[in-house]
Short mmCIF file of C-alpha atoms and ligand atoms in Angstrom, two decimals:
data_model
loop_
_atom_site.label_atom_id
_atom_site.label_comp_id
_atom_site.label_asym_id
_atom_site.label_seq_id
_atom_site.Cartn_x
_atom_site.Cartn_y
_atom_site.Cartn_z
CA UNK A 1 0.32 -24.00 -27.98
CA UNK A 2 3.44 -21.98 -29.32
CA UNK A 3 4.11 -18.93 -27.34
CA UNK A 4 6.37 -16.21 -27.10
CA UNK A 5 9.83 -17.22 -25.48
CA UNK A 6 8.87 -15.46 -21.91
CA UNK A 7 12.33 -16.58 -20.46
CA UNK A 8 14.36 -14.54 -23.47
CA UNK A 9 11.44 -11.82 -22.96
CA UNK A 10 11.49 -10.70 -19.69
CA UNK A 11 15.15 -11.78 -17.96
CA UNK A 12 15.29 -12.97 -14.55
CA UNK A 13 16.91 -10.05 -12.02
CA UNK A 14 18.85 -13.13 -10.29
CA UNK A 15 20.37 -13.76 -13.51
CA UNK A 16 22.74 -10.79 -13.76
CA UNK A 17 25.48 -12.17 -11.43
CA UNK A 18 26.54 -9.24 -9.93
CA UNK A 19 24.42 -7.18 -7.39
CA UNK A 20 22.65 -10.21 -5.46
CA UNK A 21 24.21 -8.56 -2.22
CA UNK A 22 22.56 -5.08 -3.24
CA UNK A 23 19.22 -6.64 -3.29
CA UNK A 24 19.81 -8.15 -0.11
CA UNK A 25 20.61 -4.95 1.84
CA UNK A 26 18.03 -3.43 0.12
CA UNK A 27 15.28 -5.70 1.24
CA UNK A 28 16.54 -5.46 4.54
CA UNK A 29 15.78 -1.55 4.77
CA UNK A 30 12.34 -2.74 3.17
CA UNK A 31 11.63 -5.21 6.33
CA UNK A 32 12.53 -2.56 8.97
CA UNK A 33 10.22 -0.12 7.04
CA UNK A 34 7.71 -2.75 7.26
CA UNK A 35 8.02 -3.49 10.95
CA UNK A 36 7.28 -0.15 11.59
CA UNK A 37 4.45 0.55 9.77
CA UNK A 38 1.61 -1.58 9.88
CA UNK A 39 -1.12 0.69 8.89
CA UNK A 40 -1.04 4.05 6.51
CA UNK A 41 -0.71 6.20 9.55
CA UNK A 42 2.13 5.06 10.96
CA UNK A 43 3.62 4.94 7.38
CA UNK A 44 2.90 8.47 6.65
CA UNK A 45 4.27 9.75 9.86
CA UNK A 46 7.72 7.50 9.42
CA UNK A 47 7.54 8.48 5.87
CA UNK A 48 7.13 11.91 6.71
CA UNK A 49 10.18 11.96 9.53
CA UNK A 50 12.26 10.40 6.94
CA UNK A 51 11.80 12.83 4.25
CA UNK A 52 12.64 15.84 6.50
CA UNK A 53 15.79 14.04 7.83
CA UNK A 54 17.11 14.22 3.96
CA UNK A 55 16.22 17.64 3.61
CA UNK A 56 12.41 18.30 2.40
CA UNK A 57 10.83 21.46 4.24
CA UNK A 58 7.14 21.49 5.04
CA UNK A 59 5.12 22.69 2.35
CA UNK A 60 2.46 24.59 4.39
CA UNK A 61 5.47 25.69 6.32
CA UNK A 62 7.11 27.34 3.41
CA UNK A 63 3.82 29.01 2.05
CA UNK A 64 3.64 30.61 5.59
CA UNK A 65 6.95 32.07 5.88
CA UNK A 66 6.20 33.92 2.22
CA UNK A 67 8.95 31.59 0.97
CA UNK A 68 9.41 30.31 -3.16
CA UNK A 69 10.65 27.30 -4.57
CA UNK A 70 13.44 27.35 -6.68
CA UNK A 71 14.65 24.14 -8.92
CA UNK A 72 15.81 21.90 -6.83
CA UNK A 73 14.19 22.33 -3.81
CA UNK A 74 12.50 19.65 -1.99
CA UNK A 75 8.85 20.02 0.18
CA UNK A 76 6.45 17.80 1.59
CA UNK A 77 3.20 17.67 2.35
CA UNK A 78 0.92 15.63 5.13
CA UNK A 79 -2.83 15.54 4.41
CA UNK A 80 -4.94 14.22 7.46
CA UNK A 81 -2.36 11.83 8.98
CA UNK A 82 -2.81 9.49 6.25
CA UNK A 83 -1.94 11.15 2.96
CA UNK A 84 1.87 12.39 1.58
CA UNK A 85 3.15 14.15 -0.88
CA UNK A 86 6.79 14.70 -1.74
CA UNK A 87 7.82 17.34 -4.62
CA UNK A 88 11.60 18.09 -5.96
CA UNK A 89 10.83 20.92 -8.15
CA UNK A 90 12.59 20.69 -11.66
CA UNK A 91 14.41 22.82 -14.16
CA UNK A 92 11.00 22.88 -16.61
CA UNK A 93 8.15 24.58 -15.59
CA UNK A 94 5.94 22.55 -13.79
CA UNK A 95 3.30 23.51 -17.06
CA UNK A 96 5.53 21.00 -18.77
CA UNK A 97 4.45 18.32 -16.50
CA UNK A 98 5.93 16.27 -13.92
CA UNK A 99 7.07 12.79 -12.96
CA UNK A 100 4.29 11.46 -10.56
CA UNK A 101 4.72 8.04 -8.94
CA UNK A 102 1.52 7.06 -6.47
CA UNK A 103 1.40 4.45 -4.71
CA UNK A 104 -0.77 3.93 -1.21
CA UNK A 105 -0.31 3.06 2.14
CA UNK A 106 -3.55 1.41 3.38
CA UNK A 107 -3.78 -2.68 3.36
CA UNK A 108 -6.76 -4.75 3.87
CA UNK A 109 -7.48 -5.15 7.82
CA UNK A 110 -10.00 -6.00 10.24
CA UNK A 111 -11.16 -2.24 11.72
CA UNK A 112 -12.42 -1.48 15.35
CA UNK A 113 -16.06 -0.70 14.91
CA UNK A 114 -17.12 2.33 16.90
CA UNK A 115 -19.20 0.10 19.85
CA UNK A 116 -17.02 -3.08 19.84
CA UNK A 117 -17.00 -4.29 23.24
CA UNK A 118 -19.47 -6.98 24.64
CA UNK A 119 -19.10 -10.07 26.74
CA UNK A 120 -20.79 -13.20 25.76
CA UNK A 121 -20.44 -16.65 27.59
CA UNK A 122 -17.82 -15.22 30.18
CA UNK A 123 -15.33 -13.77 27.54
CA UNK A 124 -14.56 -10.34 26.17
CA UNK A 125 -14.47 -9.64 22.54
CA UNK A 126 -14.77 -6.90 20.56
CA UNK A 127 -16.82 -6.04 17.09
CA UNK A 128 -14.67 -5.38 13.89
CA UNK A 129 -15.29 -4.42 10.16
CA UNK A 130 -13.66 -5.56 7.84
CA UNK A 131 -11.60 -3.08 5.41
CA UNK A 132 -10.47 -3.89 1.92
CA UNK A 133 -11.23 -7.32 -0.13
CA UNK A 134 -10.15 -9.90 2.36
CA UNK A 135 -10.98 -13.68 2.65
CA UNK A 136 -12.46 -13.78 5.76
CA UNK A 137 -11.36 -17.11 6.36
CA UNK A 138 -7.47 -16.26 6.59
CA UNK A 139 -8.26 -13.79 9.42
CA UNK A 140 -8.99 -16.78 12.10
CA UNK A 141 -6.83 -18.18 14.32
CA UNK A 142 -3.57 -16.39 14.00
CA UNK A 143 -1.94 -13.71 16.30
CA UNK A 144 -3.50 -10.32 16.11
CA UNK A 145 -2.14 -6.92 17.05
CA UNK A 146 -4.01 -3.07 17.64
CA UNK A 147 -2.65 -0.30 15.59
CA UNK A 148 -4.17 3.25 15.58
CA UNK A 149 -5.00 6.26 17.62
CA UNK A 150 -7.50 7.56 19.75
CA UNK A 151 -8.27 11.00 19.21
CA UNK A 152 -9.76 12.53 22.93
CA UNK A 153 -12.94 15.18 23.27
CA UNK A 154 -9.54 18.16 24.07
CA UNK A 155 -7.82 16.81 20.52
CA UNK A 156 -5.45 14.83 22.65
CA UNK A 157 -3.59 11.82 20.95
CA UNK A 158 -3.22 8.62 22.09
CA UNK A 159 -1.36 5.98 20.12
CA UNK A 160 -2.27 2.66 20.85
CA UNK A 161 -0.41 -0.46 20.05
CA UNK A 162 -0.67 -3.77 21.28
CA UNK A 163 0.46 -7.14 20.04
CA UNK A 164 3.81 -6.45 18.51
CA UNK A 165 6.50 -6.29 21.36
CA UNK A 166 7.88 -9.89 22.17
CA UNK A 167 6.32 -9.54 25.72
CA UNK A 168 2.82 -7.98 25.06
CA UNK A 169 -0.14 -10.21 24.49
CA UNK A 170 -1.69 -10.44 20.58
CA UNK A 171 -5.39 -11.07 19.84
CA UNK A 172 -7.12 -13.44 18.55
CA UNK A 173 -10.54 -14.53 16.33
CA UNK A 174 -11.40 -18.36 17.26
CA UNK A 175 -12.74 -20.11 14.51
CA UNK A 176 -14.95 -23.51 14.51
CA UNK A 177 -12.31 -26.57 15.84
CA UNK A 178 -11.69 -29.13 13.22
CA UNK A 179 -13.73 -31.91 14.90
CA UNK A 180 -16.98 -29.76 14.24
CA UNK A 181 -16.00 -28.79 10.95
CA UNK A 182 -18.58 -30.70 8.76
CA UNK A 183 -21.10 -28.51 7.95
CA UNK A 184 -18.49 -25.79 7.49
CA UNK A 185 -16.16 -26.88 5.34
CA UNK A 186 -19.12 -27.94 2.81
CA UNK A 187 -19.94 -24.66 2.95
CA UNK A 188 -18.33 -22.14 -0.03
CA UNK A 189 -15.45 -21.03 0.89
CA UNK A 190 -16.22 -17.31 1.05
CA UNK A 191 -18.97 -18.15 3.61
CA UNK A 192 -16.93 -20.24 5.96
CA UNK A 193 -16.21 -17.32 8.33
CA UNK A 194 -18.23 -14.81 7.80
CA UNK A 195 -18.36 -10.12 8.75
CA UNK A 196 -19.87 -11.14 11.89
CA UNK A 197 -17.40 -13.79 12.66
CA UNK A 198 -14.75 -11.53 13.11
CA UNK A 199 -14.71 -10.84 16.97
CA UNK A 200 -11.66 -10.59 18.38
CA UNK A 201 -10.94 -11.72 22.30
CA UNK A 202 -9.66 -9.72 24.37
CA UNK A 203 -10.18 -10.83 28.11
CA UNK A 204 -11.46 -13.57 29.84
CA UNK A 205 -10.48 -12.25 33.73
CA UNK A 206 -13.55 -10.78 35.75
CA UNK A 207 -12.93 -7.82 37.73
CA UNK A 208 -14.67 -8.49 40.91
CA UNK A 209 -17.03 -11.42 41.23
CA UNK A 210 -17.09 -14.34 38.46
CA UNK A 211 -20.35 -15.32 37.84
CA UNK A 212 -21.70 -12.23 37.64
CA UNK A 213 -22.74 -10.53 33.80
CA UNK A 214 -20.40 -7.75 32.77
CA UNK A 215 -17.25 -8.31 34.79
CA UNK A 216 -15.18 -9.59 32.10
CA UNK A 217 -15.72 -6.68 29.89
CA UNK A 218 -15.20 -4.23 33.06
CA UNK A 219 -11.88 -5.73 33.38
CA UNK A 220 -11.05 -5.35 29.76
CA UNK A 221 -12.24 -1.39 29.97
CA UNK A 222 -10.45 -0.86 33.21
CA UNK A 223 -7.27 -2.60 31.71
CA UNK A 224 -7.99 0.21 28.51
CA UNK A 225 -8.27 2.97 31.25
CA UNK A 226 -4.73 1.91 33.16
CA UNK A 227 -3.07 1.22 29.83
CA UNK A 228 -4.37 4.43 28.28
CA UNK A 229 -6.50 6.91 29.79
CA UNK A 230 -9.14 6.20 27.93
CA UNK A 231 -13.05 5.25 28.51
CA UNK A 232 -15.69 2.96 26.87
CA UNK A 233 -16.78 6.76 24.89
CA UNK A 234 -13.86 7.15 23.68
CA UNK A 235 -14.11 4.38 21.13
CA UNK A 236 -16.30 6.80 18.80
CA UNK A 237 -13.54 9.09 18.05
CA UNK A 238 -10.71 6.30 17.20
CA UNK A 239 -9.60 4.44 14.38
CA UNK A 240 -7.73 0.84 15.56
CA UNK A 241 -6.80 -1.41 13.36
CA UNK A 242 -6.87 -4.97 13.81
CA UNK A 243 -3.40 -6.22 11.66
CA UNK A 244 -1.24 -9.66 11.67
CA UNK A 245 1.02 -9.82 14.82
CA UNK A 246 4.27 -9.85 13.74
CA UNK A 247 7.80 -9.24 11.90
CA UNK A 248 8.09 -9.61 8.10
CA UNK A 249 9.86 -12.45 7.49
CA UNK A 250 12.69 -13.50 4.61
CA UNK A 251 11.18 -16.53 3.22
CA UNK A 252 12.59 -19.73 0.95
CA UNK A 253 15.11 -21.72 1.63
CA UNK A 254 17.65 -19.28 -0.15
CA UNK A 255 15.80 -16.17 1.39
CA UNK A 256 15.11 -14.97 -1.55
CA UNK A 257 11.75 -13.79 -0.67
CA UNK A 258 9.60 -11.81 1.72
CA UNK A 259 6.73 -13.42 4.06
CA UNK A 260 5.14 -9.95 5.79
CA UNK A 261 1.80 -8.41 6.01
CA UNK A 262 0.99 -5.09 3.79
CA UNK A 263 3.27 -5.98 0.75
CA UNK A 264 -0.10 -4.22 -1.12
CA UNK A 265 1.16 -1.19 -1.09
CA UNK A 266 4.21 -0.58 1.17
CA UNK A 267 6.59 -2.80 -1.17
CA UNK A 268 5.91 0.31 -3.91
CA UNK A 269 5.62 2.76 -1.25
CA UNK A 270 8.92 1.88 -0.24
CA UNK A 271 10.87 1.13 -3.71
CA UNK A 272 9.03 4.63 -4.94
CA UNK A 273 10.68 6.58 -1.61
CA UNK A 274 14.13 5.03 -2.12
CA UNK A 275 13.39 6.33 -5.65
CA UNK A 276 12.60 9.43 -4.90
CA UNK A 277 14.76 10.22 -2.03
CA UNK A 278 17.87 9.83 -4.82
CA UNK A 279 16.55 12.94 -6.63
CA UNK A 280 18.57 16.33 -6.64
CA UNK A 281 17.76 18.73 -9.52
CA UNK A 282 15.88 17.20 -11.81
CA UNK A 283 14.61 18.39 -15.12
CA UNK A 284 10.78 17.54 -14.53
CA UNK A 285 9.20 18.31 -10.74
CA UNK A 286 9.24 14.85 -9.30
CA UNK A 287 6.65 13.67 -7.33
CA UNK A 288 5.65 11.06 -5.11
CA UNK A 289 2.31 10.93 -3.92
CA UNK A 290 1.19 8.26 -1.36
CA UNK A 291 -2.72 7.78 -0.69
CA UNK A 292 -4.82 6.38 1.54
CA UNK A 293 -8.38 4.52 0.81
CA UNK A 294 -7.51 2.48 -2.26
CA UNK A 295 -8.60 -0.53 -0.84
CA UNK A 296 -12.25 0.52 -0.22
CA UNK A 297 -12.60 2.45 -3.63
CA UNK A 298 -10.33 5.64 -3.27
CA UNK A 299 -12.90 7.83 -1.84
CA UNK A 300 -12.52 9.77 1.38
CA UNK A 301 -10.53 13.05 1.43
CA UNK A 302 -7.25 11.05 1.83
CA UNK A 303 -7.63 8.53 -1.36
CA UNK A 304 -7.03 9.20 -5.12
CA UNK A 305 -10.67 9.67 -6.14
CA UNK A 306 -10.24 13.84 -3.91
CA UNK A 307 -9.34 16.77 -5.34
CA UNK A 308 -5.82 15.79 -3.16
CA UNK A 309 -3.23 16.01 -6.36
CA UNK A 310 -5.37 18.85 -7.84
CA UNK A 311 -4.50 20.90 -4.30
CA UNK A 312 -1.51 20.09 -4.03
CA UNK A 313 -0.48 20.98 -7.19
CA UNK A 314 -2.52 24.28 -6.39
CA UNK A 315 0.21 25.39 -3.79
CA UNK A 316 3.19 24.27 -5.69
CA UNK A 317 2.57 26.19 -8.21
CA UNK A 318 1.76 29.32 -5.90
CA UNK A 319 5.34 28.56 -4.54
CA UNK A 320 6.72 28.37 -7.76
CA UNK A 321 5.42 31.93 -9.17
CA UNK A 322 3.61 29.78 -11.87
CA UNK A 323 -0.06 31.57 -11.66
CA UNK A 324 -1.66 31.55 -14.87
CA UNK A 325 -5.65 30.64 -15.28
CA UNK A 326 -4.85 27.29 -16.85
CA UNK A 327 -1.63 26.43 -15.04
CA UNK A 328 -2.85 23.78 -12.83
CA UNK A 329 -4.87 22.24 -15.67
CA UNK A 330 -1.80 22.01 -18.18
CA UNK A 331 0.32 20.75 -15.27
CA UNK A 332 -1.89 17.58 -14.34
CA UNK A 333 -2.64 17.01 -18.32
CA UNK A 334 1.33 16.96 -19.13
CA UNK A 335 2.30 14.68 -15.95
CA UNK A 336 3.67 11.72 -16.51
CA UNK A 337 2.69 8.60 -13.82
CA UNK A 338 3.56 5.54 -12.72
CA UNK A 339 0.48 3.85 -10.68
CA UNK A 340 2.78 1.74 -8.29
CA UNK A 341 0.41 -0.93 -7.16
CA UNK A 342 1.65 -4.72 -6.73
CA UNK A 343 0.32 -6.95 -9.30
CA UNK A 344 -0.41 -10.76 -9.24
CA UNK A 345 2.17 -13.11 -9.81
CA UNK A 346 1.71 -16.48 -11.69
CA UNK A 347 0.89 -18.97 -8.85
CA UNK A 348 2.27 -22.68 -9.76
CA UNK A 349 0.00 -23.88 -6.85
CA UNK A 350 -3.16 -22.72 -8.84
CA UNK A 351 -2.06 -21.77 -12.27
CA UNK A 352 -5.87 -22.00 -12.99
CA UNK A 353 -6.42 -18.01 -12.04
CA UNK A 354 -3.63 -17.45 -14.68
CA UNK A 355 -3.28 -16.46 -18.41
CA UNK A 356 0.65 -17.70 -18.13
CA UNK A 357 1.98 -15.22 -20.89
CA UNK A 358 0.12 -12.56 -19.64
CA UNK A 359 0.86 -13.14 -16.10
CA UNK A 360 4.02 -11.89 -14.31
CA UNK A 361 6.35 -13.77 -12.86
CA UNK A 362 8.36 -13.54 -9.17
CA UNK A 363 11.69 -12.18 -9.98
CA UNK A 364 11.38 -10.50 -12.98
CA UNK A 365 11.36 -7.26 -12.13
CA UNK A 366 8.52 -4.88 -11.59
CA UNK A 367 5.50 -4.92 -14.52
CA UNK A 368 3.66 -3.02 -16.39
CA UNK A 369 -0.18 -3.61 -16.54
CA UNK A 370 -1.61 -1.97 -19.53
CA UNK A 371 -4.48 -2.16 -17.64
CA UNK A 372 -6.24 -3.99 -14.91
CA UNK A 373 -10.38 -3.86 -14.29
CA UNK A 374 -12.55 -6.25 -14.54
CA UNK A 375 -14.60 -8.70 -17.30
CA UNK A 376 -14.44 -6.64 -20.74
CA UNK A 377 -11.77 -4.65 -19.43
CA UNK A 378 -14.97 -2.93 -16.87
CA UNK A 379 -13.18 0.07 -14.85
CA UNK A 380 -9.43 -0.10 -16.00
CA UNK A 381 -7.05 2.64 -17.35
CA UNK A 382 -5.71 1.03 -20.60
CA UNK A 383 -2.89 2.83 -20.69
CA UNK A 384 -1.96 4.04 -24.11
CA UNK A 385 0.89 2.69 -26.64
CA UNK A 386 2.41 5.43 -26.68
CA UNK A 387 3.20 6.01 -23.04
CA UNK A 388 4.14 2.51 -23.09
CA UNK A 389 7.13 2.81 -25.52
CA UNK A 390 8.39 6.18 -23.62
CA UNK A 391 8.60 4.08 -20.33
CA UNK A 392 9.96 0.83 -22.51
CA UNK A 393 12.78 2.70 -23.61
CA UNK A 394 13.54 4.56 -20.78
CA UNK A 395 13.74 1.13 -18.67
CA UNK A 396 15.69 -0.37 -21.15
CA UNK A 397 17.83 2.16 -21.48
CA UNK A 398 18.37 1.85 -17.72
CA UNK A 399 19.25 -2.08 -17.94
CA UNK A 400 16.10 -2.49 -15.59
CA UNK A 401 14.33 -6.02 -15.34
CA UNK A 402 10.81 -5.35 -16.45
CA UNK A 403 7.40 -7.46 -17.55
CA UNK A 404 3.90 -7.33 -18.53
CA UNK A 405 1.34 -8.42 -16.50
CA UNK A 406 -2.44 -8.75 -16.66
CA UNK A 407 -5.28 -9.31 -13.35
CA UNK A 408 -5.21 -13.16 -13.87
CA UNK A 409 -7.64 -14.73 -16.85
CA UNK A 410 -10.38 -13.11 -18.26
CA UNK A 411 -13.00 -14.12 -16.54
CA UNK A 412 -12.32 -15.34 -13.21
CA UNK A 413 -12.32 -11.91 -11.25
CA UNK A 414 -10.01 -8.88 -11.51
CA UNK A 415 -8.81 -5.88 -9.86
CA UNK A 416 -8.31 -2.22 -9.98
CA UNK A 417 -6.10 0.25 -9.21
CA UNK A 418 -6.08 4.23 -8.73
CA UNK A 419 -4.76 4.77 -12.37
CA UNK A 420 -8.31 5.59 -13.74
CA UNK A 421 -8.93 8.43 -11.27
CA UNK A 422 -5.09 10.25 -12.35
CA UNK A 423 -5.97 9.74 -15.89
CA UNK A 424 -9.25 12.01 -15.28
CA UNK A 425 -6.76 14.87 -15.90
CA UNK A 426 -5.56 13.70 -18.81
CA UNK A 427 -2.29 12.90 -17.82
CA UNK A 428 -0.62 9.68 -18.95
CA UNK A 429 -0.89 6.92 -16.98
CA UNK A 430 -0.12 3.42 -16.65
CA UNK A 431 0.44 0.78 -13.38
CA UNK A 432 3.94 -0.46 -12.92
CA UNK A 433 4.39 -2.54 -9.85
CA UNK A 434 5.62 -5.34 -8.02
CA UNK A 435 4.34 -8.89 -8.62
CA UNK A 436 3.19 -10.81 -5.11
CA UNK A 437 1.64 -14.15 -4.03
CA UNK A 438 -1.55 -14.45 -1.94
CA UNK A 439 -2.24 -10.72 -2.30
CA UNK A 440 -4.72 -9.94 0.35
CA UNK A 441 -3.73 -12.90 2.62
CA UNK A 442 -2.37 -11.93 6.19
CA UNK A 443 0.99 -12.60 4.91
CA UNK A 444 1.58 -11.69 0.88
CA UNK A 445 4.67 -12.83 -0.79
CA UNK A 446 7.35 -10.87 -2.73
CA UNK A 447 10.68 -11.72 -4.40
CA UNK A 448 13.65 -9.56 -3.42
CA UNK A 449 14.81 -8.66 -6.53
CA UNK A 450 11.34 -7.19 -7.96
CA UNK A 451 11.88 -5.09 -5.04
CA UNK A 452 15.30 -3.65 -5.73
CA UNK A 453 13.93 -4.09 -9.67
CA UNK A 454 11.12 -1.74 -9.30
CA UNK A 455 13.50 0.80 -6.98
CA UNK A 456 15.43 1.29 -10.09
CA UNK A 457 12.64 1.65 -12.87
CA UNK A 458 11.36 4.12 -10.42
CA UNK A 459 14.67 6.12 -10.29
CA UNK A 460 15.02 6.04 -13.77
CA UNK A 461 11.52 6.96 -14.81
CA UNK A 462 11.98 10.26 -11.91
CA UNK A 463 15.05 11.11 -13.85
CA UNK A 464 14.29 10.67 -17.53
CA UNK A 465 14.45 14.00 -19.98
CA UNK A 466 12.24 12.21 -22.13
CA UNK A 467 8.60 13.36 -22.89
CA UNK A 468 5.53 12.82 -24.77
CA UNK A 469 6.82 14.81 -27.58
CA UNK A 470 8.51 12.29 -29.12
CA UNK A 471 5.66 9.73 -29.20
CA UNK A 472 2.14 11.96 -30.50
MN1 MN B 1 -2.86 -2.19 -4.07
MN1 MN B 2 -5.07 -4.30 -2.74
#
């Protein structure tokens, strides 16, 4: 088979000599980000704090005080711990559309079901449900840590996090030992471990007498109650979150990669920020919405498939004296957006999943995916051709690395992404992120330079004068 030259195509980032170090200190902003937030709450709160340090006012806040918003000015907004919006309000009217990059902050994880605690066979453990498409499998036998909060009767807040300091024990799911392994591993490979599998130990010290039922889990609740204040009730009204212990971790021999759980969707998250952050007074409102619940489906009032964008678009446009009947609509219809969601990279360990020239690569810069879905092209976007050559020329005009890339062959599975639920307005729409390895495992893969790749297709798209004009 003759194909197109994918090499003269679609350039390696690595190959333009200059900037290596740039990457490098930008991926090392990306891992601290990382290390900090393990689950969407704790990356819309650092999020959040980071935003106001470089100068964006609370939204609400601004509406409350009577205040306007002027071109130029920068506001955020925090939806139920787990959603964000930022806004830099543009020169145009915001009628004229805006530049909307979304990406979201939640990652597949093992959840803390609202009873979890029982003791079976003298040890501890504790019920979890599994959150997002995850093979169960991976989740055995590795270090564990607790993210999340506890939210108490009087709306007090307790943050709990175990498993991440070098001196503070991890948990743990056991998993059949290799020596009893024969019926298992005959068994497909999706049914290996299965939901129910997933308990995770937490104690095997009896509070008062061994031998005696319960004592195990006492000690694990009375550890809870020293630790935090908190009783066996108080489970109902919290959301942990049961995540890889750890530090994200360069990876390859020449570090050129990143080992670290939650690549999918903090490494667009994070390239989309440093985007955004960059932007003064831009022609277009710039926006940067980050959403929750993507990996169970984007419902929920914090994911894509609300009336979240719609809203918030509501009050900007209060704030920005823009009131007509059909404002809001012609806003959302004209927006421009870039669905930043990693896509699958071409895996030489099992190039069968793969179409190869329709497959991006590591280290070629972020890609566009005309669309995603599954089968017959079931559930995508399809982004249209014209969008495609706005955004082509405006990344090429920016010397940015970019590729195509597809969900892997026809066929075998798929994916999707929260493009179709933006496109519901009408607006233009089309999925632009970063390629990764093992997406879904505990620990994902990334190259560096897609990274710093996508961090400047982001910038430029926020900046461009271009519209649709031009192209219908
Ligand atoms: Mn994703
Ligand atoms: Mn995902």
């Amino acid at each position: 088979m003759i194909q197109c030259d994918w090499e003269a195509a679609y350039p390696l980032v690595w190959d333009r000599k200059d900037g290596h170090q740039e990457i490098m200190n930008f991926s090392e902003g990306y891992k601290a980000f990382l290390n900090q937030c393990k689950t969407e709450r704790e990356a819309a709160a650092h999020i959040a704090a980071m935003a106001k340090a470089a100068g964006y006012a609370d939204m609400d806040g601004v509406r409350a005080a009577g205040g306007t918003l002027r071109p130029g000015d920068r506001v955020l907004a925090l939806r139920h711990n787990k959603a964000l919006a930022l806004f830099v309000c543009g020169e145009a009217p915001l009628t004229d559309g805006m530049h909307l990059i979304c990406a979201h902050l939640d990652s597949p994880r093992l959840d803390i079901r609202p009873n979890p605690l029982y003791e079976a066979d003298g040890l501890a453990l504790m019920k979890t449900h599994y959150y997002g498409g995850l093979k169960k499998y991976q989740w055995a036998a590795l270090p564990l840590a607790m993210h999340g909060v506890i939210v108490m009767k009087d709306g007090a807040r307790v943050a709990v996090s175990i498993g991440e300091a070098e001196d503070d024990p991890v948990l743990y799911v056991s998993d059949l030992p290799k020596h009893l392994s024969a019926q298992q591993s005959k068994q497909p490979m999706g049914e290996g471990i299965n939901g129910e599998d997933l308990n995770i130990l937490v104690g095997s010290i009896p509070l008062e007498k061994s031998g005696e039922q319960g004592q195990v889990r006492k000690n694990v609740l009375r550890l809870l109650h020293e630790r935090y204040g908190v009783t066996e009730k108080d489970f109902t009204s919290a959301e942990l979150e049961i995540v890889p212990a750890g530090k994200a971790r360069d990876a390859g021999l020449d570090a050129s990669m990143i080992a670290a759980y939650g690549h999918d969707d903090r490494i667009c998250v994070y390239a989309a920020l440093q985007a955004m952050l960059l932007v003064r007074r831009p022609r277009y409102t710039c926006c940067l919405l980050l959403v929750d619940k993507e990996e169970v489906g984007s419902q929920g009032a914090s994911g894509m498939k609300s009336r979240l964008m719609e809203n918030l678009t509501a009050g900007l446009l209060e704030l920005m004296g823009e009131q007509s009947p059909t404002a809001l609509r012609r806003s959302l219809e004209h927006a421009l957006m870039l669905s930043a969601d990693v896509t699958l990279a071409y895996d030489p360990n099992h190039p069968e999943g793969f179409e190869p020239a329709n497959t991006a690569r590591l280290g070629r810069g972020p890609a566009l995916t005309k669309y995603a879905g599954h089968l017959g092209k079931k559930d995508c976007n399809d982004a249209s051709a014209e969008y495609l050559a706005l955004l082509r020329d405006v990344f090429d005009d920016a010397g940015v690395c970019w590729q195509t890339g597809e969900f892997g062959k026809i066929d075998f599975g798929g994916g999707g992404t929260i493009a179709p639920f933006a496109a519901a307005y009408g607006m233009q729409v089309v999925d632009c992120g970063i390629p990764l390895l093992s997406m879904h495992a505990p620990y994902e893969l990334a190259s560096k330079a897609d990274i710093y790749e996508a961090y400047r297709a982001y910038a430029a798209f926020y900046t461009t004068t271009r519209n649709m004009e031009n192209y219908l």
